Short mmCIF file of C-alpha atoms and ligand atoms in Angstrom, two decimals:
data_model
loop_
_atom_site.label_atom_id
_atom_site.label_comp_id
_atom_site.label_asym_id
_atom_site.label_seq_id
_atom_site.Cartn_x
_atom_site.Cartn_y
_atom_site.Cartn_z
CA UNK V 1 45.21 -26.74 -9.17
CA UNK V 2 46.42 -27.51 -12.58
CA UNK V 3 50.14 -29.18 -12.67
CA UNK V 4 50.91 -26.48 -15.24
CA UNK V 5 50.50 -23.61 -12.40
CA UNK V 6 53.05 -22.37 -10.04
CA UNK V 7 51.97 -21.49 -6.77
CA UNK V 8 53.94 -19.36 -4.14
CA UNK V 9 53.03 -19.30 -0.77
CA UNK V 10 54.55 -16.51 1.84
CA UNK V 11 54.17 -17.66 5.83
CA UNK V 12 54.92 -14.92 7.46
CA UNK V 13 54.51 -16.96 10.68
CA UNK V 14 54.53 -14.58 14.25
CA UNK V 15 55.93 -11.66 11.92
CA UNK V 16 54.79 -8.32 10.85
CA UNK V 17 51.29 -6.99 12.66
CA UNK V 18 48.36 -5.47 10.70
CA UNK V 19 49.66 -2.25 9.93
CA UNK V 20 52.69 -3.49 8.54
CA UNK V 21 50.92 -6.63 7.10
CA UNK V 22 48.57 -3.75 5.05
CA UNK V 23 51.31 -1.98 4.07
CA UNK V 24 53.14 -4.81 2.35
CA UNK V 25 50.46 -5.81 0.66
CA UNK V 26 50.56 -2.70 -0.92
CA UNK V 27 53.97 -2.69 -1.61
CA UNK V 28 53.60 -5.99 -2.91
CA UNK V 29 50.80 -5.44 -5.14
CA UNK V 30 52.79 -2.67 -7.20
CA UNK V 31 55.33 -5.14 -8.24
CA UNK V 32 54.02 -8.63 -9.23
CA UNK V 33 51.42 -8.64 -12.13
CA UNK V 34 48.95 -10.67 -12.17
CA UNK V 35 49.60 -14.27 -14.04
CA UNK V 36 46.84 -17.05 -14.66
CA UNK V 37 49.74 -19.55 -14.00
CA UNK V 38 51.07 -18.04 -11.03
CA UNK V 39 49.33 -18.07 -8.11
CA UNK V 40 50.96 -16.17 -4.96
CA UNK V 41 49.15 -16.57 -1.37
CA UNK V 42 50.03 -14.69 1.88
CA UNK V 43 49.87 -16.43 5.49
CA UNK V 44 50.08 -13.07 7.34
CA UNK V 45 48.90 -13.03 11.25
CA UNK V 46 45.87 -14.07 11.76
CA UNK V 47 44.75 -10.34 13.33
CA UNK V 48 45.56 -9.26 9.51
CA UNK V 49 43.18 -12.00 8.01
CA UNK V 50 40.43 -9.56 7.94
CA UNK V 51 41.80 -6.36 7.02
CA UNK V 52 44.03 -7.82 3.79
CA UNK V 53 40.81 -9.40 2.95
CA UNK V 54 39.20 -6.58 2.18
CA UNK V 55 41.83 -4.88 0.87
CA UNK V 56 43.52 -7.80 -1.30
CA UNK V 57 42.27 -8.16 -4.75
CA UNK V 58 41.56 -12.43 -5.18
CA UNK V 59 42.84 -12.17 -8.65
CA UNK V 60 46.09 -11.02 -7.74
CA UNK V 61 46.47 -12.77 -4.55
CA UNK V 62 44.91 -15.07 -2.06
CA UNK V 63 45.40 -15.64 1.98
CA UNK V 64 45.94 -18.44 3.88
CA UNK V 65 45.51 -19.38 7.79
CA UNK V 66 49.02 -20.18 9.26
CA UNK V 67 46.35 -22.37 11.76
CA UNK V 68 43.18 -22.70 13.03
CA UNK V 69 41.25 -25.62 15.47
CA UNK V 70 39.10 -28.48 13.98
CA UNK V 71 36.00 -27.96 15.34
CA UNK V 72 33.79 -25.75 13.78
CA UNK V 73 32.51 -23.78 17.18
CA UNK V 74 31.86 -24.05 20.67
CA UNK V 75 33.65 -23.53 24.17
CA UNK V 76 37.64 -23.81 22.59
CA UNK V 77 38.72 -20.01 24.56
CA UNK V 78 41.08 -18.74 22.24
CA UNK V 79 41.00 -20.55 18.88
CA UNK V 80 39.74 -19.49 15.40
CA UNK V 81 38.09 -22.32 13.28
CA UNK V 82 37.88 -23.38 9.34
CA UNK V 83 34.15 -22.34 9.49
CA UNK V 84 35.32 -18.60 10.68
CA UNK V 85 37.93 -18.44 8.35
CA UNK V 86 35.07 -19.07 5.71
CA UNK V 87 35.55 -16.83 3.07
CA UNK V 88 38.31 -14.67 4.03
CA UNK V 89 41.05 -17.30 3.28
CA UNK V 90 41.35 -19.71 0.34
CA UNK V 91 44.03 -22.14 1.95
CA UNK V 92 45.22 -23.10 5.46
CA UNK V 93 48.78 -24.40 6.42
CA UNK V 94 48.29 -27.69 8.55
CA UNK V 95 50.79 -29.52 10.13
CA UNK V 96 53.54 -27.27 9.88
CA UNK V 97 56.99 -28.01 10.99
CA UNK V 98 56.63 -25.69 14.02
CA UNK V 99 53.16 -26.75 15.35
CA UNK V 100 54.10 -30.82 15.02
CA UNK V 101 57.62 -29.28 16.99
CA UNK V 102 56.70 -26.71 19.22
CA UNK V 103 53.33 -27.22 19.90
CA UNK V 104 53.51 -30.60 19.76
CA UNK V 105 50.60 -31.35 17.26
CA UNK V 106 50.33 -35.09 16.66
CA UNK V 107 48.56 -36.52 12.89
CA UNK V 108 45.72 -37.31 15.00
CA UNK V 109 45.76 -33.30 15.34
CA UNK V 110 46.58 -32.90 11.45
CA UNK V 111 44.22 -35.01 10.16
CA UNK V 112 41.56 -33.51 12.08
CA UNK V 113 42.38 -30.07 10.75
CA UNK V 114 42.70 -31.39 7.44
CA UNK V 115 38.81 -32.42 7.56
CA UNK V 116 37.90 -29.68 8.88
CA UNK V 117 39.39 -27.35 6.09
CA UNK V 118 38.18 -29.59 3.47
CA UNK V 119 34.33 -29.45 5.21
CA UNK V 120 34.61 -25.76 5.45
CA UNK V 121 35.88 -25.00 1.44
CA UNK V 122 39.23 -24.40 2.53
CA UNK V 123 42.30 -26.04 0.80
CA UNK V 124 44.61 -27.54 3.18
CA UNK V 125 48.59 -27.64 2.84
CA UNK V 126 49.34 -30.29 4.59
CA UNK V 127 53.25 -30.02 5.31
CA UNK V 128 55.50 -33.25 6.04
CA UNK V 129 59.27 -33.73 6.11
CA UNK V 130 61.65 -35.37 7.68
CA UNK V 131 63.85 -34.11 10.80
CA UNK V 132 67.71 -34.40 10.48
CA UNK V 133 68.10 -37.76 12.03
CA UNK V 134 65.71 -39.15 9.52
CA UNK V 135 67.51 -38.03 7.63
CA UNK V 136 70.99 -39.51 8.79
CA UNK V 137 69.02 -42.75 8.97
CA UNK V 138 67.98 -43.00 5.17
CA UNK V 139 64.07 -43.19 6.69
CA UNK V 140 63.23 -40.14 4.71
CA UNK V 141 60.07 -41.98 2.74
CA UNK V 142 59.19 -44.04 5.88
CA UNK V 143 59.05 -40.54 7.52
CA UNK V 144 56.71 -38.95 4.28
CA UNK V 145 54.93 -41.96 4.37
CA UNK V 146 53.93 -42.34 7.96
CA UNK V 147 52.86 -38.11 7.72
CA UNK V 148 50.78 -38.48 4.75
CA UNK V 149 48.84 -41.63 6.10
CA UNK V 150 48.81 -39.79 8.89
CA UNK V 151 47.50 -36.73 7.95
CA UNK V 152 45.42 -37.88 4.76
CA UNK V 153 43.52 -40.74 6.56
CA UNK V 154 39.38 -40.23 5.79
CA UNK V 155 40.41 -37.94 2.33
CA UNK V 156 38.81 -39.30 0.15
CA UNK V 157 40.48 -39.44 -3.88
CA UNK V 158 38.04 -36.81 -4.91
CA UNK V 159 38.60 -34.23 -2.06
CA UNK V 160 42.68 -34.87 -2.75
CA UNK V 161 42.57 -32.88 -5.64
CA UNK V 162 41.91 -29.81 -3.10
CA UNK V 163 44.98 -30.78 -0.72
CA UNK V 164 48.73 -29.20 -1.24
CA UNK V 165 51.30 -31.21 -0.21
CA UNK V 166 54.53 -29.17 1.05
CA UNK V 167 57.26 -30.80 1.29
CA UNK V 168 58.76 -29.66 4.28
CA UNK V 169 62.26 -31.06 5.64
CA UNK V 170 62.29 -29.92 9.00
CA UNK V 171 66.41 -29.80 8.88
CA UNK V 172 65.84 -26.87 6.25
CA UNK V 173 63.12 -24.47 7.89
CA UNK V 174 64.56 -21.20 8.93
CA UNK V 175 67.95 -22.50 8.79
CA UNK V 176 69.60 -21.04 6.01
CA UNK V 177 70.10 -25.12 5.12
CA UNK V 178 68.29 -25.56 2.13
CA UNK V 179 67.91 -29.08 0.27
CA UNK V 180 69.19 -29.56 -3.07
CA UNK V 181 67.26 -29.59 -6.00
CA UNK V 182 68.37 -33.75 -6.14
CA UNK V 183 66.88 -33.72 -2.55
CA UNK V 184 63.76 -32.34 -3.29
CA UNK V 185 63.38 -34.49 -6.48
CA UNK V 186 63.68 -37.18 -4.76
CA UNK V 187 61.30 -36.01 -1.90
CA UNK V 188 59.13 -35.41 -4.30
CA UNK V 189 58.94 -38.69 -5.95
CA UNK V 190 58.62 -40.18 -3.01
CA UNK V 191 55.34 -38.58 -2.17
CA UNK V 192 53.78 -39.26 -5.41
CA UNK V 193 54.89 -43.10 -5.60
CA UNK V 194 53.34 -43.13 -1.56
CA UNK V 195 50.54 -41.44 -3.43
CA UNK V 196 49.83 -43.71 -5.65
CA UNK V 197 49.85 -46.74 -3.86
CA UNK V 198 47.37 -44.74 -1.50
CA UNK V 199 44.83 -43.12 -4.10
CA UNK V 200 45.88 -44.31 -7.65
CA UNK V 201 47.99 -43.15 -10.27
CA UNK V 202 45.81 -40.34 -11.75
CA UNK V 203 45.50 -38.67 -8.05
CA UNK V 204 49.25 -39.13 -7.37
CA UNK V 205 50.47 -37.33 -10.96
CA UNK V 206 48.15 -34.51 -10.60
CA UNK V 207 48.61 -33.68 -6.71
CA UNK V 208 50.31 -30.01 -6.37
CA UNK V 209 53.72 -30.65 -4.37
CA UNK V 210 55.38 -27.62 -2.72
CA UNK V 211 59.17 -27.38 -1.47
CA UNK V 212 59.51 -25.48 1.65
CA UNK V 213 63.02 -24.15 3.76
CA UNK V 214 65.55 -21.51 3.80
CA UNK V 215 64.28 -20.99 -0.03
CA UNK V 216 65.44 -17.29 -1.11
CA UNK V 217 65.52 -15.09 -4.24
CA UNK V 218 68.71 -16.07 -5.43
CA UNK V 219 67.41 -20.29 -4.84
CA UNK V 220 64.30 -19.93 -5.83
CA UNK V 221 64.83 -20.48 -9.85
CA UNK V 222 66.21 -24.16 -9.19
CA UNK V 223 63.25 -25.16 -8.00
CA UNK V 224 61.08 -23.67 -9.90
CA UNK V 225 62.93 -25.36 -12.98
CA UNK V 226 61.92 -28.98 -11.34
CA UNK V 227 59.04 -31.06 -12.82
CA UNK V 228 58.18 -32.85 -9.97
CA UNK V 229 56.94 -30.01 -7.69
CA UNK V 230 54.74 -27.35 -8.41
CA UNK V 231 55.84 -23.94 -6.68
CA UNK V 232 57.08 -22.97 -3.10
CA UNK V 233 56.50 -21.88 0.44
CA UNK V 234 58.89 -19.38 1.68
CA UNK V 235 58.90 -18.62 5.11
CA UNK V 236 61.68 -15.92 6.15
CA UNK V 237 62.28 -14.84 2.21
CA UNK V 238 58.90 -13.77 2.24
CA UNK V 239 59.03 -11.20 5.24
CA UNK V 240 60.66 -8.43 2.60
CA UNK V 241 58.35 -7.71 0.10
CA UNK V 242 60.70 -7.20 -2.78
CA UNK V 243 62.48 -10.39 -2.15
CA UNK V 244 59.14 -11.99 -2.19
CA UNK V 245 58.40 -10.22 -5.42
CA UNK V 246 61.72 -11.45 -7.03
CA UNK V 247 60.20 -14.87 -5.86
CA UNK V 248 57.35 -14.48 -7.96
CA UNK V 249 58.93 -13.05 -10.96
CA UNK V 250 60.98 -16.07 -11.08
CA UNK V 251 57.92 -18.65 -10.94
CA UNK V 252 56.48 -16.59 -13.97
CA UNK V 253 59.80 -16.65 -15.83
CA UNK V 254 59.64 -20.37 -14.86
CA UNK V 255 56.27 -20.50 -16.70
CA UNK V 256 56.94 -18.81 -19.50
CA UNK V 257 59.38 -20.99 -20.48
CA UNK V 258 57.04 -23.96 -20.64
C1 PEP N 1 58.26 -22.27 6.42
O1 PEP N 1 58.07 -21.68 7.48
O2 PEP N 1 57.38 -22.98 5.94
C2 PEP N 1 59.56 -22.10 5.75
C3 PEP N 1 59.80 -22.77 4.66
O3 PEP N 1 60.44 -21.22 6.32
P1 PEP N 1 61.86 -20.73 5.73
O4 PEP N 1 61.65 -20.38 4.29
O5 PEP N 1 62.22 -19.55 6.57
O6 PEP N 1 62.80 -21.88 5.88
#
């Protein structure tokens, strides 16, 4: 994606079922616009994947997998791959805060389903932070580091320029604890210098960089005002349809000003 876009991401994570999940969409789609320098994806429930994808016009928005498993089929009772998610969704969150926490998925796990997005036309958002005693430690860009070597091993320069990289602190998600803007630059720099001594300058400059936690309608414009990253995932901000939509206006204002 172009560094001159903004792109807004809604997880909706274990939240709204497929009724509700069609009816947002609706609701949604009578308030933002379309914008070729916005674009806004939805991580709704998986059981909703199929339904909004119908239903969703890909100009306006497009969906992403909150997970999926890294093979592509076979005896795995109870997952969904990248190769079935095929064509209904353009991204998939990997290694989010709450999989590498609660379901204890390890970068071996991460880099796996990074692969296997990437082999299946899927864009992976690969999502990294730092938990709070990293943070108390000053080993915030040890912590990046390790998650992006971990997650990013086998990517090769070329197939970077299809990965997101949220920036994720895991102090900040769903805690009403947001980081600063001066955090988040920071963060942000951090990847990108990590990046370049990994892939080059030229891949590190134009990688999209996302800031993700506690972000709300009221935040939202600070970081959207920030060179160094490149739009937002919203997790509980994005459960209300109107807030979301404030959201977006914002990252168009944000544009417009450019
Ligand atoms: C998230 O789940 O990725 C997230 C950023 O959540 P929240 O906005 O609720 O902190």
């Amino acid at each position: 994606m172009a560094r001159d876009k903004k792109l807004i991401i809604g997880n909706w994570k274990m939240n709204l079922g497929v009724h509700e999940a069609s009816l947002y969409v609706h609701k949604l789609a009578d308030q933002v616009k379309s914008h070729r320098d916005v674009e806004v994806v939805l991580a709704p429930t998986i059981l909703a994947l199929q339904t909004l994808s119908v239903q969703v016009n890909y100009r306006q928005f497009k969906l992403a997998a909150q997970n999926f498993y890294w093979r592509d089929h076979g005896a795995f009772t109870g997952e969904v791959s990248a190769t079935q998610l095929r064509g209904i969704v353009q991204y998939g969150l990997v290694g989010h805060s709450e999989r590498r926490h609660v379901f204890h998925e390890t970068d071996k796990d991460t880099r796996a389903k990074v692969q296997a997005a990437l082999r299946n036309g899927i864009k992976p958002i690969l999502c990294i932070g730092e938990t709070a005693s990293e943070r108390t430690m000053g080993e915030t860009s040890d912590a990046l580091y390790d998650q992006l070597i971990g997650g990013l091993a086998n990517v090769t320069s070329e197939e970077l320029e299809d990965v997101i990289i949220a920036y994720e602190p895991v102090w900040a998600i769903g805690t009403g604890n947001n980081a600063v803007p001066n955090d988040v630059i920071a963060a942000a720099r951090a990847i990108r210098h990590h990046l370049k001594h990994l892939y080059g300058s030229r891949a590190a400059s134009s990688v999209t960089i996302l800031y993700g936690g506690s972000v709300t309608e009221h935040s939202a414009a600070d970081y959207l005002a920030l060179s160094e990253i490149d739009g937002l995932l919203i997790g509980g901000a994005s459960l209300d349809a109107s807030a979301f939509a404030g959201i977006v206006e914002k990252a168009y204002q944000s544009v417009k000003k450019k």
